[in-house]
Amino acid sequence: MKRLFHYVELPPAWLALFAGVAWLQARLLPLDLTGRAGDMAGMALVAAGLAVSGWAALHFVLERTSLIPRETPNTLVTTGLYRFSRNPIYLADAAILLGLILIWDALPSLILVPVFIKVIEWRFIRKEEAAIRARFGAAFEAYCARVRRWI
């Protein structure tokens, strides 16, 4: 059980949970309100989310620091997409969720997107920022002053 909890404490598990709820809603209450335009927009959001997530994760690899939320990074990553958002991977996750909701025509599940963002803030971002603030101090404060949490 402890091992399972270890994986639940990773953001992709939360994305999968929220996507699963949206998928279930689409199966139980099928709606075809967005048509081809919704499918295309959804596919674009999923593709963009995957690309942003990969590009942002690459910066952690290039800086040789941890991408795991429960680990404190040894480098403050402020390059690439991190110049525009302190959390581009989480932003990408929200875009992926929104895209899947559009593809599945799960419009009642649109409410899940802001709920997902709040859960990510509560479960991960607050703890991550506290650890990073403790590790990097004034450098992180300066970064926070010039770069927003989301966009």
mmCIF file with all atom_site columns, C-alpha atoms in Angstrom:
data_model
loop_
_atom_site.group_PDB
_atom_site.id
_atom_site.type_symbol
_atom_site.label_atom_id
_atom_site.label_alt_id
_atom_site.label_comp_id
_atom_site.label_asym_id
_atom_site.label_entity_id
_atom_site.label_seq_id
_atom_site.pdbx_PDB_ins_code
_atom_site.Cartn_x
_atom_site.Cartn_y
_atom_site.Cartn_z
_atom_site.occupancy
_atom_site.B_iso_or_equiv
_atom_site.pdbx_formal_charge
_atom_site.auth_seq_id
_atom_site.auth_comp_id
_atom_site.auth_asym_id
_atom_site.auth_atom_id
_atom_site.pdbx_PDB_model_num
ATOM 1   C CA . MET A 1 1   ? 0.000   0.000  0.000   1.00 0.00 ? 1   MET A CA 1
ATOM 2   C CA . LYS A 1 2   ? 2.859   2.365  0.831   1.00 0.00 ? 2   LYS A CA 1
ATOM 3   C CA . ARG A 1 3   ? 4.319   1.752  -2.630  1.00 0.00 ? 3   ARG A CA 1
ATOM 4   C CA . LEU A 1 4   ? 0.986   2.633  -4.279  1.00 0.00 ? 4   LEU A CA 1
ATOM 5   C CA . PHE A 1 5   ? 0.799   5.866  -2.268  1.00 0.00 ? 5   PHE A CA 1
ATOM 6   C CA . HIS A 1 6   ? 4.309   6.672  -3.492  1.00 0.00 ? 6   HIS A CA 1
ATOM 7   C CA . TYR A 1 7   ? 3.003   6.801  -7.091  1.00 0.00 ? 7   TYR A CA 1
ATOM 8   C CA . VAL A 1 8   ? -0.223  8.619  -6.178  1.00 0.00 ? 8   VAL A CA 1
ATOM 9   C CA . GLU A 1 9   ? 1.970   11.433 -4.934  1.00 0.00 ? 9   GLU A CA 1
ATOM 10  C CA . LEU A 1 10  ? 3.088   12.173 -8.483  1.00 0.00 ? 10  LEU A CA 1
ATOM 11  C CA . PRO A 1 11  ? 1.220   14.703 -10.656 1.00 0.00 ? 11  PRO A CA 1
ATOM 12  C CA . PRO A 1 12  ? 0.694   12.312 -13.622 1.00 0.00 ? 12  PRO A CA 1
ATOM 13  C CA . ALA A 1 13  ? -1.399  10.098 -11.329 1.00 0.00 ? 13  ALA A CA 1
ATOM 14  C CA . TRP A 1 14  ? -3.673  13.061 -10.603 1.00 0.00 ? 14  TRP A CA 1
ATOM 15  C CA . LEU A 1 15  ? -3.890  13.899 -14.304 1.00 0.00 ? 15  LEU A CA 1
ATOM 16  C CA . ALA A 1 16  ? -4.865  10.278 -15.011 1.00 0.00 ? 16  ALA A CA 1
ATOM 17  C CA . LEU A 1 17  ? -7.497  10.383 -12.249 1.00 0.00 ? 17  LEU A CA 1
ATOM 18  C CA . PHE A 1 18  ? -9.090  13.582 -13.544 1.00 0.00 ? 18  PHE A CA 1
ATOM 19  C CA . ALA A 1 19  ? -8.925  12.350 -17.153 1.00 0.00 ? 19  ALA A CA 1
ATOM 20  C CA . GLY A 1 20  ? -10.536 9.088  -16.039 1.00 0.00 ? 20  GLY A CA 1
ATOM 21  C CA . VAL A 1 21  ? -13.414 10.987 -14.430 1.00 0.00 ? 21  VAL A CA 1
ATOM 22  C CA . ALA A 1 22  ? -13.911 13.003 -17.640 1.00 0.00 ? 22  ALA A CA 1
ATOM 23  C CA . TRP A 1 23  ? -13.792 9.841  -19.751 1.00 0.00 ? 23  TRP A CA 1
ATOM 24  C CA . LEU A 1 24  ? -16.345 8.154  -17.485 1.00 0.00 ? 24  LEU A CA 1
ATOM 25  C CA . GLN A 1 25  ? -18.612 11.198 -17.672 1.00 0.00 ? 25  GLN A CA 1
ATOM 26  C CA . ALA A 1 26  ? -18.382 11.102 -21.474 1.00 0.00 ? 26  ALA A CA 1
ATOM 27  C CA . ARG A 1 27  ? -19.406 7.437  -21.484 1.00 0.00 ? 27  ARG A CA 1
ATOM 28  C CA . LEU A 1 28  ? -22.293 7.862  -19.036 1.00 0.00 ? 28  LEU A CA 1
ATOM 29  C CA . LEU A 1 29  ? -23.576 11.133 -20.487 1.00 0.00 ? 29  LEU A CA 1
ATOM 30  C CA . PRO A 1 30  ? -22.490 11.223 -24.132 1.00 0.00 ? 30  PRO A CA 1
ATOM 31  C CA . LEU A 1 31  ? -22.785 14.616 -25.800 1.00 0.00 ? 31  LEU A CA 1
ATOM 32  C CA . ASP A 1 32  ? -21.726 15.591 -29.285 1.00 0.00 ? 32  ASP A CA 1
ATOM 33  C CA . LEU A 1 33  ? -21.749 19.340 -28.957 1.00 0.00 ? 33  LEU A CA 1
ATOM 34  C CA . THR A 1 34  ? -18.331 20.325 -30.231 1.00 0.00 ? 34  THR A CA 1
ATOM 35  C CA . GLY A 1 35  ? -18.112 18.183 -33.363 1.00 0.00 ? 35  GLY A CA 1
ATOM 36  C CA . ARG A 1 36  ? -15.003 18.255 -35.510 1.00 0.00 ? 36  ARG A CA 1
ATOM 37  C CA . ALA A 1 37  ? -13.939 21.688 -34.252 1.00 0.00 ? 37  ALA A CA 1
ATOM 38  C CA . GLY A 1 38  ? -13.857 20.392 -30.676 1.00 0.00 ? 38  GLY A CA 1
ATOM 39  C CA . ASP A 1 39  ? -11.890 17.346 -31.749 1.00 0.00 ? 39  ASP A CA 1
ATOM 40  C CA . MET A 1 40  ? -9.343  19.478 -33.599 1.00 0.00 ? 40  MET A CA 1
ATOM 41  C CA . ALA A 1 41  ? -9.006  21.947 -30.723 1.00 0.00 ? 41  ALA A CA 1
ATOM 42  C CA . GLY A 1 42  ? -8.691  19.064 -28.286 1.00 0.00 ? 42  GLY A CA 1
ATOM 43  C CA . MET A 1 43  ? -6.008  17.348 -30.337 1.00 0.00 ? 43  MET A CA 1
ATOM 44  C CA . ALA A 1 44  ? -4.106  20.630 -30.633 1.00 0.00 ? 44  ALA A CA 1
ATOM 45  C CA . LEU A 1 45  ? -4.262  21.139 -26.855 1.00 0.00 ? 45  LEU A CA 1
ATOM 46  C CA . VAL A 1 46  ? -3.092  17.585 -26.133 1.00 0.00 ? 46  VAL A CA 1
ATOM 47  C CA . ALA A 1 47  ? -0.254  17.876 -28.667 1.00 0.00 ? 47  ALA A CA 1
ATOM 48  C CA . ALA A 1 48  ? 0.777   21.284 -27.336 1.00 0.00 ? 48  ALA A CA 1
ATOM 49  C CA . GLY A 1 49  ? 0.588   20.013 -23.763 1.00 0.00 ? 49  GLY A CA 1
ATOM 50  C CA . LEU A 1 50  ? 2.802   17.037 -24.550 1.00 0.00 ? 50  LEU A CA 1
ATOM 51  C CA . ALA A 1 51  ? 5.299   19.234 -26.415 1.00 0.00 ? 51  ALA A CA 1
ATOM 52  C CA . VAL A 1 52  ? 5.431   21.838 -23.628 1.00 0.00 ? 52  VAL A CA 1
ATOM 53  C CA . SER A 1 53  ? 5.793   19.151 -20.981 1.00 0.00 ? 53  SER A CA 1
ATOM 54  C CA . GLY A 1 54  ? 8.630   17.471 -22.849 1.00 0.00 ? 54  GLY A CA 1
ATOM 55  C CA . TRP A 1 55  ? 10.428  20.724 -23.564 1.00 0.00 ? 55  TRP A CA 1
ATOM 56  C CA . ALA A 1 56  ? 10.093  21.905 -19.965 1.00 0.00 ? 56  ALA A CA 1
ATOM 57  C CA . ALA A 1 57  ? 11.266  18.542 -18.615 1.00 0.00 ? 57  ALA A CA 1
ATOM 58  C CA . LEU A 1 58  ? 14.274  18.691 -20.937 1.00 0.00 ? 58  LEU A CA 1
ATOM 59  C CA . HIS A 1 59  ? 15.473  21.805 -19.088 1.00 0.00 ? 59  HIS A CA 1
ATOM 60  C CA . PHE A 1 60  ? 15.610  19.815 -15.855 1.00 0.00 ? 60  PHE A CA 1
ATOM 61  C CA . VAL A 1 61  ? 17.672  17.152 -17.604 1.00 0.00 ? 61  VAL A CA 1
ATOM 62  C CA . LEU A 1 62  ? 20.012  19.742 -19.115 1.00 0.00 ? 62  LEU A CA 1
ATOM 63  C CA . GLU A 1 63  ? 20.466  21.362 -15.695 1.00 0.00 ? 63  GLU A CA 1
ATOM 64  C CA . ARG A 1 64  ? 21.027  17.903 -14.149 1.00 0.00 ? 64  ARG A CA 1
ATOM 65  C CA . THR A 1 65  ? 18.414  18.450 -11.467 1.00 0.00 ? 65  THR A CA 1
ATOM 66  C CA . SER A 1 66  ? 15.431  16.458 -10.219 1.00 0.00 ? 66  SER A CA 1
ATOM 67  C CA . LEU A 1 67  ? 12.066  16.581 -11.921 1.00 0.00 ? 67  LEU A CA 1
ATOM 68  C CA . ILE A 1 68  ? 10.378  14.645 -9.083  1.00 0.00 ? 68  ILE A CA 1
ATOM 69  C CA . PRO A 1 69  ? 8.135   17.001 -7.053  1.00 0.00 ? 69  PRO A CA 1
ATOM 70  C CA . ARG A 1 70  ? 9.066   15.557 -3.651  1.00 0.00 ? 70  ARG A CA 1
ATOM 71  C CA . GLU A 1 71  ? 12.793  16.079 -4.292  1.00 0.00 ? 71  GLU A CA 1
ATOM 72  C CA . THR A 1 72  ? 14.446  19.469 -3.893  1.00 0.00 ? 72  THR A CA 1
ATOM 73  C CA . PRO A 1 73  ? 16.248  20.465 -7.088  1.00 0.00 ? 73  PRO A CA 1
ATOM 74  C CA . ASN A 1 74  ? 19.940  21.302 -6.877  1.00 0.00 ? 74  ASN A CA 1
ATOM 75  C CA . THR A 1 75  ? 19.587  23.996 -9.552  1.00 0.00 ? 75  THR A CA 1
ATOM 76  C CA . LEU A 1 76  ? 17.004  26.753 -9.916  1.00 0.00 ? 76  LEU A CA 1
ATOM 77  C CA . VAL A 1 77  ? 15.723  26.323 -13.476 1.00 0.00 ? 77  VAL A CA 1
ATOM 78  C CA . THR A 1 78  ? 14.792  29.721 -14.947 1.00 0.00 ? 78  THR A CA 1
ATOM 79  C CA . THR A 1 79  ? 15.539  29.202 -18.642 1.00 0.00 ? 79  THR A CA 1
ATOM 80  C CA . GLY A 1 80  ? 13.384  28.210 -21.592 1.00 0.00 ? 80  GLY A CA 1
ATOM 81  C CA . LEU A 1 81  ? 9.697   28.020 -20.757 1.00 0.00 ? 81  LEU A CA 1
ATOM 82  C CA . TYR A 1 82  ? 10.534  28.756 -17.125 1.00 0.00 ? 82  TYR A CA 1
ATOM 83  C CA . ARG A 1 83  ? 11.109  32.378 -18.191 1.00 0.00 ? 83  ARG A CA 1
ATOM 84  C CA . PHE A 1 84  ? 7.342   32.666 -18.748 1.00 0.00 ? 84  PHE A CA 1
ATOM 85  C CA . SER A 1 85  ? 5.831   30.317 -16.149 1.00 0.00 ? 85  SER A CA 1
ATOM 86  C CA . ARG A 1 86  ? 7.137   28.813 -12.929 1.00 0.00 ? 86  ARG A CA 1
ATOM 87  C CA . ASN A 1 87  ? 5.075   25.691 -13.651 1.00 0.00 ? 87  ASN A CA 1
ATOM 88  C CA . PRO A 1 88  ? 4.972   24.985 -17.396 1.00 0.00 ? 88  PRO A CA 1
ATOM 89  C CA . ILE A 1 89  ? 4.645   21.221 -16.888 1.00 0.00 ? 89  ILE A CA 1
ATOM 90  C CA . TYR A 1 90  ? 1.572   21.635 -14.685 1.00 0.00 ? 90  TYR A CA 1
ATOM 91  C CA . LEU A 1 91  ? 0.193   24.147 -17.180 1.00 0.00 ? 91  LEU A CA 1
ATOM 92  C CA . ALA A 1 92  ? 0.761   21.545 -19.901 1.00 0.00 ? 92  ALA A CA 1
ATOM 93  C CA . ASP A 1 93  ? -1.061  18.940 -17.792 1.00 0.00 ? 93  ASP A CA 1
ATOM 94  C CA . ALA A 1 94  ? -4.066  21.273 -17.540 1.00 0.00 ? 94  ALA A CA 1
ATOM 95  C CA . ALA A 1 95  ? -3.988  21.782 -21.328 1.00 0.00 ? 95  ALA A CA 1
ATOM 96  C CA . ILE A 1 96  ? -3.878  18.010 -21.862 1.00 0.00 ? 96  ILE A CA 1
ATOM 97  C CA . LEU A 1 97  ? -6.869  17.539 -19.556 1.00 0.00 ? 97  LEU A CA 1
ATOM 98  C CA . LEU A 1 98  ? -8.813  20.276 -21.362 1.00 0.00 ? 98  LEU A CA 1
ATOM 99  C CA . GLY A 1 99  ? -7.907  18.747 -24.722 1.00 0.00 ? 99  GLY A CA 1
ATOM 100 C CA . LEU A 1 100 ? -9.097  15.294 -23.692 1.00 0.00 ? 100 LEU A CA 1
ATOM 101 C CA . ILE A 1 101 ? -12.363 16.752 -22.402 1.00 0.00 ? 101 ILE A CA 1
ATOM 102 C CA . LEU A 1 102 ? -12.945 18.393 -25.796 1.00 0.00 ? 102 LEU A CA 1
ATOM 103 C CA . ILE A 1 103 ? -12.018 15.246 -27.747 1.00 0.00 ? 103 ILE A CA 1
ATOM 104 C CA . TRP A 1 104 ? -14.357 13.125 -25.618 1.00 0.00 ? 104 TRP A CA 1
ATOM 105 C CA . ASP A 1 105 ? -17.153 15.738 -25.747 1.00 0.00 ? 105 ASP A CA 1
ATOM 106 C CA . ALA A 1 106 ? -17.191 15.635 -21.958 1.00 0.00 ? 106 ALA A CA 1
ATOM 107 C CA . LEU A 1 107 ? -18.273 19.262 -21.629 1.00 0.00 ? 107 LEU A CA 1
ATOM 108 C CA . PRO A 1 108 ? -19.804 18.855 -18.146 1.00 0.00 ? 108 PRO A CA 1
ATOM 109 C CA . SER A 1 109 ? -16.286 17.853 -17.077 1.00 0.00 ? 109 SER A CA 1
ATOM 110 C CA . LEU A 1 110 ? -14.881 21.274 -17.993 1.00 0.00 ? 110 LEU A CA 1
ATOM 111 C CA . ILE A 1 111 ? -15.251 22.127 -14.300 1.00 0.00 ? 111 ILE A CA 1
ATOM 112 C CA . LEU A 1 112 ? -12.508 19.570 -13.650 1.00 0.00 ? 112 LEU A CA 1
ATOM 113 C CA . VAL A 1 113 ? -9.841  21.813 -15.209 1.00 0.00 ? 113 VAL A CA 1
ATOM 114 C CA . PRO A 1 114 ? -9.878  24.552 -12.525 1.00 0.00 ? 114 PRO A CA 1
ATOM 115 C CA . VAL A 1 115 ? -10.347 21.889 -9.847  1.00 0.00 ? 115 VAL A CA 1
ATOM 116 C CA . PHE A 1 116 ? -7.292  20.037 -11.205 1.00 0.00 ? 116 PHE A CA 1
ATOM 117 C CA . ILE A 1 117 ? -5.272  23.270 -11.096 1.00 0.00 ? 117 ILE A CA 1
ATOM 118 C CA . LYS A 1 118 ? -6.269  23.871 -7.465  1.00 0.00 ? 118 LYS A CA 1
ATOM 119 C CA . VAL A 1 119 ? -5.433  20.274 -6.497  1.00 0.00 ? 119 VAL A CA 1
ATOM 120 C CA . ILE A 1 120 ? -2.006  20.595 -8.132  1.00 0.00 ? 120 ILE A CA 1
ATOM 121 C CA . GLU A 1 121 ? -1.399  23.871 -6.297  1.00 0.00 ? 121 GLU A CA 1
ATOM 122 C CA . TRP A 1 122 ? -2.456  22.342 -2.987  1.00 0.00 ? 122 TRP A CA 1
ATOM 123 C CA . ARG A 1 123 ? -0.783  18.931 -3.339  1.00 0.00 ? 123 ARG A CA 1
ATOM 124 C CA . PHE A 1 124 ? 2.433   19.927 -5.089  1.00 0.00 ? 124 PHE A CA 1
ATOM 125 C CA . ILE A 1 125 ? 3.186   23.562 -5.873  1.00 0.00 ? 125 ILE A CA 1
ATOM 126 C CA . ARG A 1 126 ? 2.945   24.878 -2.299  1.00 0.00 ? 126 ARG A CA 1
ATOM 127 C CA . LYS A 1 127 ? 5.357   22.203 -1.036  1.00 0.00 ? 127 LYS A CA 1
ATOM 128 C CA . GLU A 1 128 ? 7.686   22.576 -4.018  1.00 0.00 ? 128 GLU A CA 1
ATOM 129 C CA . GLU A 1 129 ? 7.870   26.343 -3.666  1.00 0.00 ? 129 GLU A CA 1
ATOM 130 C CA . ALA A 1 130 ? 8.536   26.098 0.078   1.00 0.00 ? 130 ALA A CA 1
ATOM 131 C CA . ALA A 1 131 ? 11.418  23.666 -0.523  1.00 0.00 ? 131 ALA A CA 1
ATOM 132 C CA . ILE A 1 132 ? 12.830  25.745 -3.377  1.00 0.00 ? 132 ILE A CA 1
ATOM 133 C CA . ARG A 1 133 ? 12.499  28.938 -1.320  1.00 0.00 ? 133 ARG A CA 1
ATOM 134 C CA . ALA A 1 134 ? 14.397  27.277 1.547   1.00 0.00 ? 134 ALA A CA 1
ATOM 135 C CA . ARG A 1 135 ? 17.111  26.065 -0.834  1.00 0.00 ? 135 ARG A CA 1
ATOM 136 C CA . PHE A 1 136 ? 17.594  29.145 -3.038  1.00 0.00 ? 136 PHE A CA 1
ATOM 137 C CA . GLY A 1 137 ? 16.303  32.012 -0.867  1.00 0.00 ? 137 GLY A CA 1
ATOM 138 C CA . ALA A 1 138 ? 16.644  35.438 -2.481  1.00 0.00 ? 138 ALA A CA 1
ATOM 139 C CA . ALA A 1 139 ? 17.289  33.992 -5.945  1.00 0.00 ? 139 ALA A CA 1
ATOM 140 C CA . PHE A 1 140 ? 13.923  32.223 -5.850  1.00 0.00 ? 140 PHE A CA 1
ATOM 141 C CA . GLU A 1 141 ? 12.187  35.325 -4.461  1.00 0.00 ? 141 GLU A CA 1
ATOM 142 C CA . ALA A 1 142 ? 13.594  37.386 -7.344  1.00 0.00 ? 142 ALA A CA 1
ATOM 143 C CA . TYR A 1 143 ? 12.447  34.722 -9.797  1.00 0.00 ? 143 TYR A CA 1
ATOM 144 C CA . CYS A 1 144 ? 8.936   34.743 -8.270  1.00 0.00 ? 144 CYS A CA 1
ATOM 145 C CA . ALA A 1 145 ? 8.840   38.535 -8.556  1.00 0.00 ? 145 ALA A CA 1
ATOM 146 C CA . ARG A 1 146 ? 9.429   38.433 -12.309 1.00 0.00 ? 146 ARG A CA 1
ATOM 147 C CA . VAL A 1 147 ? 7.713   35.161 -13.340 1.00 0.00 ? 147 VAL A CA 1
ATOM 148 C CA . ARG A 1 148 ? 4.112   34.264 -12.541 1.00 0.00 ? 148 ARG A CA 1
ATOM 149 C CA . ARG A 1 149 ? 3.111   30.908 -11.101 1.00 0.00 ? 149 ARG A CA 1
ATOM 150 C CA . TRP A 1 150 ? 1.028   29.961 -14.149 1.00 0.00 ? 150 TRP A CA 1
ATOM 151 C CA . ILE A 1 151 ? 1.216   32.458 -17.046 1.00 0.00 ? 151 ILE A CA 1
#
